[in-house]
């Protein structure tokens, strides 16, 4: 399944050309019970009142349905896409923001006639043109990107937006009902230790070649504690060096392995036709990568942090067992109301899920940010986990939406001392922290969770009614409010 869908998703960042091209203006609307599509011009909707008062077939149909067509079109074209667009120009070129925006648009319509060349400058200009008052809609995006036409299944697109709204509504309710954690300057501020970066290779018997690992460590005053950070699909260690530098400035030694079967290099090779998409065996190989790094660091107690697929890897190492049961039940149901983009990845693991239980007893705690998990793991088996888990979900994440990927799954295991944080305004990408920044909005949380896990000693092991490692305050920052879900009372 991965081989069928991921190439299409991965190629989206390459769909915009360097040379100027005619922007999309022609829209073909597919409506139920009608064998043909209505062709309209986007430019006509610059004055929608005049269009609907006209004599076109679509305007006549709108009047016959008491304005239903107009309402559906507004729901599609005027609703802001579920993406963060702050600093669009500076983030656009070469960042996951473009892929995030285009994935949102591709879920609503099929664009024809897109060129295949790529240019960072062109991508930047496209998103700059599409951004209106800091927000992108499907209408402004289509008016900005080059192409010939777009075909939209109107009822299906409305259903997709409604489903996304439902998947984020539970997180919205949580954010509104629980106060944000208090700010702790000591956690969010850089530590006093100077930081050094190096790259080395480590033996990986399960791979054909050694692993490349980025090491971020204090130049002096190391506290002897080791953290490993696992990147997501087609990402890289560099995207999380902000977390690593923040931890290292407080004394931690941090290792960031490059997962060769699913990193940014693999994506480039795949798009050029040199290699197939990541195979299901990577579900097993990634945790083995982390265990090999722990060997190389000669560590006996480790905290593992992960983002997206890296968060799935972290949960495997904590003892959460993958299973094919839900994959078999739900992957083929295209109308499942909880279906989301992360299911494409999860469903690709059908053949490997039952052989991917790879807990590492040296891992004492994990922090899983935006983890694809609802089909892959049975959270009801939380009692079998040997490491504490902190699950972090972004309230605006639609790639791995909070419901069902976190909020419906975590509560059953909270009674074992695992915890859940919702990042208000967090999407799938703005919780990361590249090198050179301040450590990102999760920097205080990353430090507080690591500190608490190491300080707990043997008490870090999950147990029924175990007290939580993380208190309600002392770890947040003001970049993005962080909401700690209350732990259940005994």
Short mmCIF file of N, CA and C in Angstrom, two decimals, residues 312-405:
data_model
loop_
_atom_site.label_atom_id
_atom_site.label_comp_id
_atom_site.label_asym_id
_atom_site.label_seq_id
_atom_site.Cartn_x
_atom_site.Cartn_y
_atom_site.Cartn_z
N UNK A 312 6.52 6.90 16.50
CA UNK A 312 6.12 5.49 16.45
C UNK A 312 7.29 4.61 16.88
N UNK A 313 8.48 4.91 16.39
CA UNK A 313 9.68 4.17 16.77
C UNK A 313 9.91 4.25 18.27
N UNK A 314 9.75 5.44 18.85
CA UNK A 314 9.94 5.61 20.29
C UNK A 314 8.96 4.74 21.08
N UNK A 315 7.70 4.70 20.63
CA UNK A 315 6.70 3.90 21.33
C UNK A 315 7.01 2.41 21.23
N UNK A 316 7.53 1.97 20.11
CA UNK A 316 7.95 0.57 20.00
C UNK A 316 9.03 0.26 21.03
N UNK A 317 10.00 1.14 21.16
CA UNK A 317 11.10 0.91 22.11
C UNK A 317 10.61 0.94 23.55
N UNK A 318 9.49 1.65 23.79
CA UNK A 318 8.93 1.71 25.14
C UNK A 318 8.15 0.45 25.50
N UNK A 319 7.91 -0.40 24.51
CA UNK A 319 7.20 -1.65 24.77
C UNK A 319 5.79 -1.70 24.26
N UNK A 320 5.35 -0.67 23.52
CA UNK A 320 4.03 -0.72 22.89
C UNK A 320 4.11 -1.65 21.69
N UNK A 321 3.24 -2.64 21.63
CA UNK A 321 3.37 -3.70 20.65
C UNK A 321 2.54 -3.43 19.40
N UNK A 322 3.18 -3.36 18.24
CA UNK A 322 2.43 -3.25 16.99
C UNK A 322 1.63 -4.54 16.73
N UNK A 323 0.54 -4.38 16.02
CA UNK A 323 -0.32 -5.52 15.71
C UNK A 323 -1.01 -5.28 14.37
N UNK A 324 -1.30 -6.35 13.66
CA UNK A 324 -1.99 -6.23 12.37
C UNK A 324 -3.51 -6.25 12.54
N UNK A 325 -4.02 -6.42 13.75
CA UNK A 325 -5.46 -6.64 13.95
C UNK A 325 -6.30 -5.48 13.37
N UNK A 326 -6.03 -4.26 13.81
CA UNK A 326 -6.82 -3.13 13.32
C UNK A 326 -6.48 -2.78 11.88
N UNK A 327 -5.26 -3.03 11.46
CA UNK A 327 -4.89 -2.80 10.07
C UNK A 327 -5.76 -3.65 9.15
N UNK A 328 -5.94 -4.91 9.52
CA UNK A 328 -6.77 -5.81 8.72
C UNK A 328 -8.23 -5.38 8.72
N UNK A 329 -8.69 -4.87 9.84
CA UNK A 329 -10.10 -4.50 9.96
C UNK A 329 -10.46 -3.21 9.24
N UNK A 330 -9.52 -2.23 9.18
CA UNK A 330 -9.93 -0.88 8.81
C UNK A 330 -9.22 -0.28 7.60
N UNK A 331 -8.11 -0.84 7.18
CA UNK A 331 -7.34 -0.19 6.11
C UNK A 331 -8.10 -0.11 4.79
N UNK A 332 -8.95 -1.09 4.50
CA UNK A 332 -9.63 -1.10 3.21
C UNK A 332 -10.92 -0.29 3.19
N UNK A 333 -11.33 0.24 4.34
CA UNK A 333 -12.57 1.02 4.41
C UNK A 333 -12.28 2.47 4.11
N UNK A 334 -12.43 2.88 2.85
CA UNK A 334 -12.11 4.25 2.46
C UNK A 334 -13.09 5.26 3.03
N UNK A 335 -14.23 4.80 3.53
CA UNK A 335 -15.21 5.70 4.11
C UNK A 335 -15.14 5.78 5.62
N UNK A 336 -14.13 5.20 6.23
CA UNK A 336 -14.00 5.22 7.68
C UNK A 336 -13.94 6.67 8.16
N UNK A 337 -14.81 7.07 9.09
CA UNK A 337 -14.84 8.47 9.53
C UNK A 337 -13.57 8.93 10.24
N UNK A 338 -12.74 8.00 10.69
CA UNK A 338 -11.50 8.38 11.36
C UNK A 338 -10.29 8.31 10.44
N UNK A 339 -10.51 8.02 9.19
CA UNK A 339 -9.41 7.89 8.24
C UNK A 339 -8.67 9.22 8.11
N UNK A 340 -7.35 9.15 8.03
CA UNK A 340 -6.53 10.36 7.88
C UNK A 340 -5.26 9.99 7.14
N UNK A 341 -4.48 10.99 6.81
CA UNK A 341 -3.30 10.76 5.97
C UNK A 341 -2.32 9.78 6.61
N UNK A 342 -2.21 9.79 7.93
CA UNK A 342 -1.24 8.90 8.58
C UNK A 342 -1.60 7.43 8.39
N UNK A 343 -2.84 7.15 8.03
CA UNK A 343 -3.21 5.75 7.81
C UNK A 343 -2.53 5.17 6.57
N UNK A 344 -2.17 6.05 5.62
CA UNK A 344 -1.41 5.56 4.46
C UNK A 344 -0.13 4.88 4.92
N UNK A 345 0.57 5.54 5.84
CA UNK A 345 1.81 4.97 6.38
C UNK A 345 1.53 3.74 7.24
N UNK A 346 0.58 3.87 8.16
CA UNK A 346 0.30 2.75 9.06
C UNK A 346 -0.14 1.50 8.30
N UNK A 347 -0.99 1.67 7.30
CA UNK A 347 -1.49 0.52 6.55
C UNK A 347 -0.39 -0.16 5.73
N UNK A 348 0.68 0.57 5.44
CA UNK A 348 1.79 -0.05 4.71
C UNK A 348 2.55 -1.06 5.57
N UNK A 349 2.28 -1.06 6.88
CA UNK A 349 2.98 -1.97 7.80
C UNK A 349 2.24 -3.28 8.03
N UNK A 350 1.22 -3.55 7.24
CA UNK A 350 0.40 -4.74 7.48
C UNK A 350 1.23 -6.02 7.54
N UNK A 351 2.19 -6.16 6.64
CA UNK A 351 2.95 -7.41 6.59
C UNK A 351 4.05 -7.49 7.64
N UNK A 352 4.37 -6.37 8.31
CA UNK A 352 5.48 -6.39 9.26
C UNK A 352 5.08 -6.11 10.70
N UNK A 353 3.83 -5.69 10.92
CA UNK A 353 3.42 -5.22 12.25
C UNK A 353 3.59 -6.30 13.32
N UNK A 354 3.25 -7.53 13.00
CA UNK A 354 3.29 -8.59 14.02
C UNK A 354 4.71 -9.04 14.37
N UNK A 355 5.70 -8.56 13.63
CA UNK A 355 7.09 -8.91 13.92
C UNK A 355 7.90 -7.70 14.36
N UNK A 356 7.24 -6.65 14.82
CA UNK A 356 7.95 -5.40 15.10
C UNK A 356 7.89 -4.99 16.57
N UNK A 357 7.71 -5.94 17.47
CA UNK A 357 7.77 -5.64 18.91
C UNK A 357 9.23 -5.66 19.32
N UNK A 358 9.80 -4.48 19.57
CA UNK A 358 11.25 -4.36 19.76
C UNK A 358 11.58 -3.46 20.94
N UNK A 359 10.99 -3.74 22.08
CA UNK A 359 11.27 -2.95 23.28
C UNK A 359 12.74 -3.07 23.66
N UNK A 360 13.31 -1.98 24.13
CA UNK A 360 14.70 -1.98 24.61
C UNK A 360 14.67 -1.65 26.10
N UNK A 361 15.12 -2.56 26.98
CA UNK A 361 15.02 -2.33 28.42
C UNK A 361 15.85 -1.14 28.91
N UNK A 362 16.78 -0.66 28.09
CA UNK A 362 17.58 0.50 28.51
C UNK A 362 16.83 1.82 28.34
N UNK A 363 15.72 1.78 27.60
CA UNK A 363 14.90 2.99 27.40
C UNK A 363 13.98 3.14 28.60
N UNK A 364 14.16 4.23 29.36
CA UNK A 364 13.38 4.43 30.58
C UNK A 364 12.16 5.31 30.35
N UNK A 365 12.18 6.14 29.29
CA UNK A 365 11.05 7.01 29.00
C UNK A 365 11.14 7.45 27.55
N UNK A 366 9.98 7.74 26.95
CA UNK A 366 9.95 8.23 25.58
C UNK A 366 8.99 9.41 25.50
N UNK A 367 9.28 10.30 24.57
CA UNK A 367 8.37 11.41 24.25
C UNK A 367 8.01 11.27 22.79
N UNK A 368 6.72 11.01 22.51
CA UNK A 368 6.24 10.73 21.15
C UNK A 368 5.42 11.91 20.66
N UNK A 369 5.96 12.65 19.70
CA UNK A 369 5.31 13.85 19.17
C UNK A 369 4.68 13.53 17.83
N UNK A 370 3.36 13.70 17.73
CA UNK A 370 2.62 13.48 16.47
C UNK A 370 2.83 12.06 15.96
N UNK A 371 2.51 11.08 16.79
CA UNK A 371 2.77 9.68 16.45
C UNK A 371 1.63 9.06 15.66
N UNK A 372 1.87 8.53 14.44
CA UNK A 372 0.86 7.70 13.78
C UNK A 372 0.71 6.41 14.57
N UNK A 373 -0.49 6.16 15.12
CA UNK A 373 -0.57 5.08 16.11
C UNK A 373 -1.91 4.37 16.19
N UNK A 374 -2.99 4.98 15.74
CA UNK A 374 -4.32 4.46 16.10
C UNK A 374 -4.60 3.08 15.54
N UNK A 375 -4.06 2.76 14.35
CA UNK A 375 -4.25 1.43 13.78
C UNK A 375 -3.15 0.46 14.16
N UNK A 376 -1.99 0.99 14.46
CA UNK A 376 -0.81 0.15 14.62
C UNK A 376 -0.68 -0.43 16.02
N UNK A 377 -1.09 0.34 17.04
CA UNK A 377 -0.87 -0.07 18.42
C UNK A 377 -2.19 -0.32 19.15
N UNK A 378 -2.14 -1.20 20.11
CA UNK A 378 -3.26 -1.42 21.03
C UNK A 378 -2.88 -0.78 22.35
N UNK A 379 -3.31 0.48 22.54
CA UNK A 379 -2.93 1.20 23.75
C UNK A 379 -3.53 0.57 25.00
N UNK A 380 -4.54 -0.27 24.83
CA UNK A 380 -5.11 -0.94 26.00
C UNK A 380 -4.13 -1.85 26.68
N UNK A 381 -3.04 -2.18 25.99
CA UNK A 381 -2.02 -3.04 26.59
C UNK A 381 -0.93 -2.22 27.25
N UNK A 382 -1.28 -1.05 27.76
CA UNK A 382 -0.29 -0.17 28.37
C UNK A 382 0.43 -0.79 29.53
N UNK A 383 -0.19 -1.76 30.17
CA UNK A 383 0.46 -2.40 31.31
C UNK A 383 1.73 -3.14 30.89
N UNK A 384 1.83 -3.49 29.60
CA UNK A 384 3.00 -4.23 29.14
C UNK A 384 4.18 -3.36 28.77
N UNK A 385 4.03 -2.05 28.83
CA UNK A 385 5.13 -1.15 28.48
C UNK A 385 6.13 -1.07 29.62
N UNK A 386 7.42 -1.03 29.28
CA UNK A 386 8.44 -0.99 30.33
C UNK A 386 9.01 0.41 30.52
N UNK A 387 8.60 1.37 29.67
CA UNK A 387 9.08 2.75 29.78
C UNK A 387 7.90 3.70 29.79
N UNK A 388 8.06 4.81 30.51
CA UNK A 388 7.02 5.83 30.55
C UNK A 388 6.92 6.53 29.18
N UNK A 389 5.70 6.89 28.81
CA UNK A 389 5.49 7.58 27.55
C UNK A 389 4.78 8.91 27.78
N UNK A 390 5.30 9.95 27.16
CA UNK A 390 4.63 11.24 27.07
C UNK A 390 4.24 11.42 25.61
N UNK A 391 2.94 11.48 25.34
CA UNK A 391 2.44 11.65 23.98
C UNK A 391 2.06 13.11 23.79
N UNK A 392 2.57 13.73 22.71
CA UNK A 392 2.31 15.14 22.41
C UNK A 392 1.58 15.21 21.08
N UNK A 393 0.45 15.91 21.07
CA UNK A 393 -0.32 16.07 19.84
C UNK A 393 -0.58 17.54 19.58
N UNK A 394 -0.54 17.96 18.32
CA UNK A 394 -0.83 19.34 17.95
C UNK A 394 -2.31 19.52 17.69
N UNK A 395 -2.90 20.57 18.23
CA UNK A 395 -4.34 20.77 18.07
C UNK A 395 -4.74 21.01 16.62
N UNK A 396 -3.78 21.45 15.78
CA UNK A 396 -4.06 21.71 14.37
C UNK A 396 -3.39 20.71 13.44
N UNK A 397 -2.92 19.61 13.97
CA UNK A 397 -2.25 18.61 13.15
C UNK A 397 -3.31 17.84 12.36
N UNK A 398 -3.24 17.91 11.03
CA UNK A 398 -4.18 17.15 10.22
C UNK A 398 -3.50 16.00 9.48
N UNK A 399 -2.17 15.98 9.48
CA UNK A 399 -1.45 14.84 8.92
C UNK A 399 -1.56 13.65 9.87
N UNK A 400 -1.35 13.92 11.17
CA UNK A 400 -1.58 12.93 12.23
C UNK A 400 -2.54 13.60 13.22
N UNK A 401 -3.82 13.65 12.91
CA UNK A 401 -4.76 14.45 13.70
C UNK A 401 -4.89 13.94 15.13
N UNK A 402 -5.15 14.86 16.07
CA UNK A 402 -5.24 14.46 17.48
C UNK A 402 -6.29 13.40 17.74
N UNK A 403 -7.38 13.43 17.03
CA UNK A 403 -8.42 12.42 17.13
C UNK A 403 -8.54 11.77 15.76
N UNK A 404 -8.15 10.51 15.59
CA UNK A 404 -8.04 9.48 16.63
C UNK A 404 -6.62 9.12 17.06
N UNK A 405 -5.60 9.80 16.53
CA UNK A 405 -4.24 9.29 16.71
C UNK A 405 -3.70 9.45 18.12
#
